[in-house]
PDB file of C-alpha atoms in Angstrom:
ATOM      1  CA  MET A   1      61.022 161.463 268.168  1.00 85.00           C
ATOM      2  CA  ALA A   2      62.612 158.473 269.797  1.00 91.00           C
ATOM      3  CA  GLU A   3      63.074 160.436 273.030  1.00 93.00           C
ATOM      4  CA  THR A   4      59.358 161.224 273.185  1.00 93.00           C
ATOM      5  CA  TYR A   5      58.501 157.504 272.864  1.00 95.00           C
ATOM      6  CA  ILE A   6      61.125 156.694 275.517  1.00 96.00           C
ATOM      7  CA  LEU A   7      59.549 159.214 277.855  1.00 95.00           C
ATOM      8  CA  VAL A   8      56.145 157.629 277.486  1.00 96.00           C
ATOM      9  CA  ILE A   9      57.362 153.988 277.744  1.00 97.00           C
ATOM     10  CA  ASP A  10      59.357 155.015 280.897  1.00 97.00           C
ATOM     11  CA  TRP A  11      56.188 156.365 282.456  1.00 96.00           C
ATOM     12  CA  VAL A  12      54.308 153.166 281.687  1.00 97.00           C
ATOM     13  CA  LEU A  13      56.924 150.930 283.059  1.00 97.00           C
ATOM     14  CA  ALA A  14      57.139 153.061 286.275  1.00 96.00           C
ATOM     15  CA  GLU A  15      53.341 153.019 286.933  1.00 95.00           C
ATOM     16  CA  PRO A  16      52.386 150.459 289.481  1.00 92.00           C
ATOM     17  CA  GLN A  17      49.126 149.729 287.762  1.00 92.00           C
ATOM     18  CA  PHE A  18      51.061 148.375 284.778  1.00 93.00           C
ATOM     19  CA  ALA A  19      53.668 146.425 286.654  1.00 91.00           C
ATOM     20  CA  ILE A  20      54.897 143.307 284.828  1.00 92.00           C
ATOM     21  CA  GLU A  21      55.814 140.395 286.931  1.00 90.00           C
ATOM     22  CA  VAL A  22      59.013 138.715 285.804  1.00 91.00           C
ATOM     23  CA  GLU A  23      61.618 136.383 287.252  1.00 91.00           C
ATOM     24  CA  PRO A  24      64.779 137.952 288.653  1.00 90.00           C
ATOM     25  CA  ASP A  25      66.825 137.007 285.548  1.00 92.00           C
ATOM     26  CA  GLU A  26      64.194 138.213 283.053  1.00 94.00           C
ATOM     27  CA  LEU A  27      63.144 141.600 281.634  1.00 96.00           C
ATOM     28  CA  PRO A  28      59.542 142.861 281.292  1.00 96.00           C
ATOM     29  CA  VAL A  29      58.209 142.396 277.838  1.00 97.00           C
ATOM     30  CA  VAL A  30      56.682 145.362 275.970  1.00 98.00           C
ATOM     31  CA  PHE A  31      55.198 145.227 272.554  1.00 97.00           C
ATOM     32  CA  VAL A  32      54.872 148.569 270.811  1.00 98.00           C
ATOM     33  CA  GLU A  33      52.377 149.183 267.926  1.00 96.00           C
ATOM     34  CA  SER A  34      51.842 152.465 265.939  1.00 95.00           C
ATOM     35  CA  LEU A  35      48.402 153.989 266.572  1.00 93.00           C
ATOM     36  CA  GLY A  36      48.740 156.243 263.527  1.00 82.00           C
ATOM     37  CA  PRO A  37      48.501 155.557 259.786  1.00 82.00           C
ATOM     38  CA  ALA A  38      52.291 155.672 259.563  1.00 84.00           C
ATOM     39  CA  ASP A  39      54.635 153.149 260.912  1.00 90.00           C
ATOM     40  CA  ILE A  40      57.204 154.169 263.480  1.00 93.00           C
ATOM     41  CA  GLU A  41      60.467 154.752 261.619  1.00 94.00           C
ATOM     42  CA  LEU A  42      63.196 152.061 261.919  1.00 96.00           C
ATOM     43  CA  VAL A  43      65.677 154.523 263.244  1.00 97.00           C
ATOM     44  CA  VAL A  44      63.312 155.453 266.045  1.00 95.00           C
ATOM     45  CA  GLN A  45      62.646 151.768 266.789  1.00 97.00           C
ATOM     46  CA  VAL A  46      66.392 151.077 267.093  1.00 98.00           C
ATOM     47  CA  ALA A  47      66.871 154.002 269.442  1.00 98.00           C
ATOM     48  CA  VAL A  48      64.021 152.977 271.690  1.00 98.00           C
ATOM     49  CA  VAL A  49      65.118 149.333 271.915  1.00 98.00           C
ATOM     50  CA  GLY A  50      68.693 150.447 272.611  1.00 98.00           C
ATOM     51  CA  HIS A  51      67.595 152.732 275.409  1.00 98.00           C
ATOM     52  CA  PHE A  52      65.674 149.889 277.214  1.00 98.00           C
ATOM     53  CA  ILE A  53      68.256 147.174 276.340  1.00 97.00           C
ATOM     54  CA  ASP A  54      69.055 146.525 280.125  1.00 97.00           C
ATOM     55  CA  THR A  55      65.600 147.245 281.566  1.00 96.00           C
ATOM     56  CA  ALA A  56      62.865 146.047 279.224  1.00 97.00           C
ATOM     57  CA  ASP A  57      62.502 143.695 276.208  1.00 98.00           C
ATOM     58  CA  ILE A  58      60.965 146.050 273.628  1.00 98.00           C
ATOM     59  CA  HIS A  59      59.405 144.641 270.461  1.00 98.00           C
ATOM     60  CA  PHE A  60      57.975 146.820 267.684  1.00 98.00           C
ATOM     61  CA  ILE A  61      55.251 144.971 265.826  1.00 96.00           C
ATOM     62  CA  ASP A  62      53.584 145.202 262.476  1.00 93.00           C
ATOM     63  CA  SER A  63      50.637 143.016 263.384  1.00 91.00           C
ATOM     64  CA  ARG A  64      48.782 142.806 266.678  1.00 91.00           C
ATOM     65  CA  ILE A  65      48.773 139.053 266.375  1.00 91.00           C
ATOM     66  CA  GLU A  66      52.569 139.118 267.112  1.00 95.00           C
ATOM     67  CA  ALA A  67      51.807 140.505 270.667  1.00 94.00           C
ATOM     68  CA  LEU A  68      48.754 138.509 271.690  1.00 92.00           C
ATOM     69  CA  GLU A  69      48.319 134.915 272.798  1.00 88.00           C
ATOM     70  CA  GLU A  70      45.919 132.932 270.676  1.00 84.00           C
ATOM     71  CA  ILE A  71      43.891 131.787 273.662  1.00 81.00           C
ATOM     72  CA  GLU A  72      40.613 132.962 275.270  1.00 82.00           C
ATOM     73  CA  GLY A  73      40.992 136.393 276.716  1.00 79.00           C
ATOM     74  CA  ALA A  74      43.774 137.342 274.255  1.00 82.00           C
ATOM     75  CA  PRO A  75      46.338 138.330 276.894  1.00 90.00           C
ATOM     76  CA  VAL A  76      49.650 139.787 275.824  1.00 92.00           C
ATOM     77  CA  ARG A  77      52.399 137.229 275.184  1.00 91.00           C
ATOM     78  CA  ASP A  78      55.006 136.581 277.931  1.00 92.00           C
ATOM     79  CA  GLY A  79      52.853 138.382 280.538  1.00 92.00           C
ATOM     80  CA  GLY A  80      53.837 141.692 278.993  1.00 95.00           C
ATOM     81  CA  LEU A  81      52.115 144.801 277.844  1.00 96.00           C
ATOM     82  CA  LEU A  82      51.057 146.112 274.480  1.00 96.00           C
ATOM     83  CA  VAL A  83      51.631 149.777 274.112  1.00 97.00           C
ATOM     84  CA  GLY A  84      50.063 151.714 271.225  1.00 96.00           C
ATOM     85  CA  LEU A  85      51.767 155.062 270.423  1.00 96.00           C
ATOM     86  CA  GLY A  86      50.413 157.918 268.288  1.00 92.00           C
ATOM     87  CA  GLY A  87      52.294 160.186 266.023  1.00 88.00           C
ATOM     88  CA  VAL A  88      54.792 162.744 267.362  1.00 83.00           C
ATOM     89  CA  ALA A  89      55.050 166.392 266.202  1.00 72.00           C
ATOM     90  CA  VAL A  90      58.537 167.133 264.789  1.00 69.00           C
ATOM     91  CA  ASP A  91      58.967 170.049 267.287  1.00 65.00           C
ATOM     92  CA  GLY A  92      56.962 172.170 269.722  1.00 70.00           C
ATOM     93  CA  SER A  93      54.446 171.008 272.222  1.00 72.00           C
ATOM     94  CA  ALA A  94      51.842 168.395 271.470  1.00 74.00           C
ATOM     95  CA  ASP A  95      49.780 165.606 273.060  1.00 81.00           C
ATOM     96  CA  VAL A  96      51.013 162.156 272.236  1.00 92.00           C
ATOM     97  CA  ARG A  97      48.321 159.435 272.454  1.00 93.00           C
ATOM     98  CA  GLY A  98      49.318 156.307 274.182  1.00 95.00           C
ATOM     99  CA  GLU A  99      47.203 153.199 274.912  1.00 96.00           C
ATOM    100  CA  ILE A 100      48.146 150.277 277.206  1.00 97.00           C
ATOM    101  CA  TYR A 101      46.696 146.824 276.725  1.00 95.00           C
ATOM    102  CA  ARG A 102      47.053 143.726 278.929  1.00 91.00           C
ATOM    103  CA  THR A 103      43.860 142.116 277.960  1.00 87.00           C
ATOM    104  CA  PRO A 104      40.757 143.250 275.941  1.00 86.00           C
ATOM    105  CA  GLU A 105      39.059 144.211 279.187  1.00 88.00           C
ATOM    106  CA  SER A 106      41.923 146.268 280.535  1.00 90.00           C
ATOM    107  CA  ILE A 107      42.800 148.802 277.802  1.00 94.00           C
ATOM    108  CA  VAL A 108      43.639 152.233 278.998  1.00 96.00           C
ATOM    109  CA  GLY A 109      44.143 155.347 276.876  1.00 96.00           C
ATOM    110  CA  TYR A 110      46.172 158.543 277.741  1.00 97.00           C
ATOM    111  CA  HIS A 111      47.174 161.876 276.286  1.00 96.00           C
ATOM    112  CA  PHE A 112      50.679 162.625 277.257  1.00 96.00           C
ATOM    113  CA  PRO A 113      51.429 166.449 277.180  1.00 94.00           C
ATOM    114  CA  ILE A 114      54.906 166.656 275.801  1.00 91.00           C
ATOM    115  CA  ASP A 115      57.001 169.780 275.306  1.00 88.00           C
ATOM    116  CA  ARG A 116      59.663 169.254 272.562  1.00 83.00           C
ATOM    117  CA  THR A 117      60.952 172.824 272.428  1.00 82.00           C
ATOM    118  CA  GLY A 118      64.026 172.164 274.565  1.00 80.00           C
ATOM    119  CA  ARG A 119      66.948 169.757 274.024  1.00 84.00           C
ATOM    120  CA  LYS A 120      64.994 166.838 275.438  1.00 87.00           C
ATOM    121  CA  PRO A 121      61.262 166.401 275.433  1.00 87.00           C
ATOM    122  CA  VAL A 122      59.585 166.704 278.853  1.00 91.00           C
ATOM    123  CA  MET A 123      56.164 165.794 280.150  1.00 94.00           C
ATOM    124  CA  THR A 124      54.630 169.080 281.116  1.00 93.00           C
ATOM    125  CA  GLN A 125      52.028 167.540 283.460  1.00 94.00           C
ATOM    126  CA  PRO A 126      50.685 164.133 284.321  1.00 95.00           C
ATOM    127  CA  PRO A 127      48.986 162.313 281.528  1.00 97.00           C
ATOM    128  CA  THR A 128      45.227 162.521 281.116  1.00 96.00           C
ATOM    129  CA  GLN A 129      43.166 159.379 280.876  1.00 96.00           C
ATOM    130  CA  VAL A 130      41.051 159.184 277.733  1.00 95.00           C
ATOM    131  CA  GLU A 131      38.872 156.501 276.155  1.00 94.00           C
ATOM    132  CA  PRO A 132      41.030 153.993 274.150  1.00 92.00           C
ATOM    133  CA  GLU A 133      40.457 154.062 270.420  1.00 90.00           C
ATOM    134  CA  GLY A 134      43.412 152.361 268.666  1.00 85.00           C
ATOM    135  CA  LEU A 135      43.838 149.114 270.547  1.00 87.00           C
ATOM    136  CA  VAL A 136      40.138 148.299 270.914  1.00 75.00           C
ATOM    137  CA  THR A 137      39.698 147.084 267.312  1.00 55.00           C
ATOM    138  CA  ASP A 138      39.729 143.516 266.273  1.00 53.00           C
ATOM    139  CA  GLN A 139      43.029 141.692 266.609  1.00 44.00           C
TER     140      GLN A 139
END
């Protein structure tokens, strides 16, 4: 499951439209929230954070207030991104829902087509943009 989330976060970080401006000695900040009813397991969180240790500052959050500035416009703290991730099937192929939030006006949703039948999950085609659902609720 961690490798699937890593695949999605890698895609987000590589997309120019989601570029995070940082100083040369800083890492981009990404807050991650579960979009499903279940939390993302701690062992998965540790694996994801470990994967990005040198390239991004990943924070899994329990409450959206941890990620958002308490000012008008509710931007993400530290100029980062809030990424919502849906549940992942144990094996096989499935869409994983992902949503990216910078401000309330700039939330974008995607379905990521993931094949988990091999040794490592792969994105079978580019993600499809969908209406955001999980990150558009009240903070």
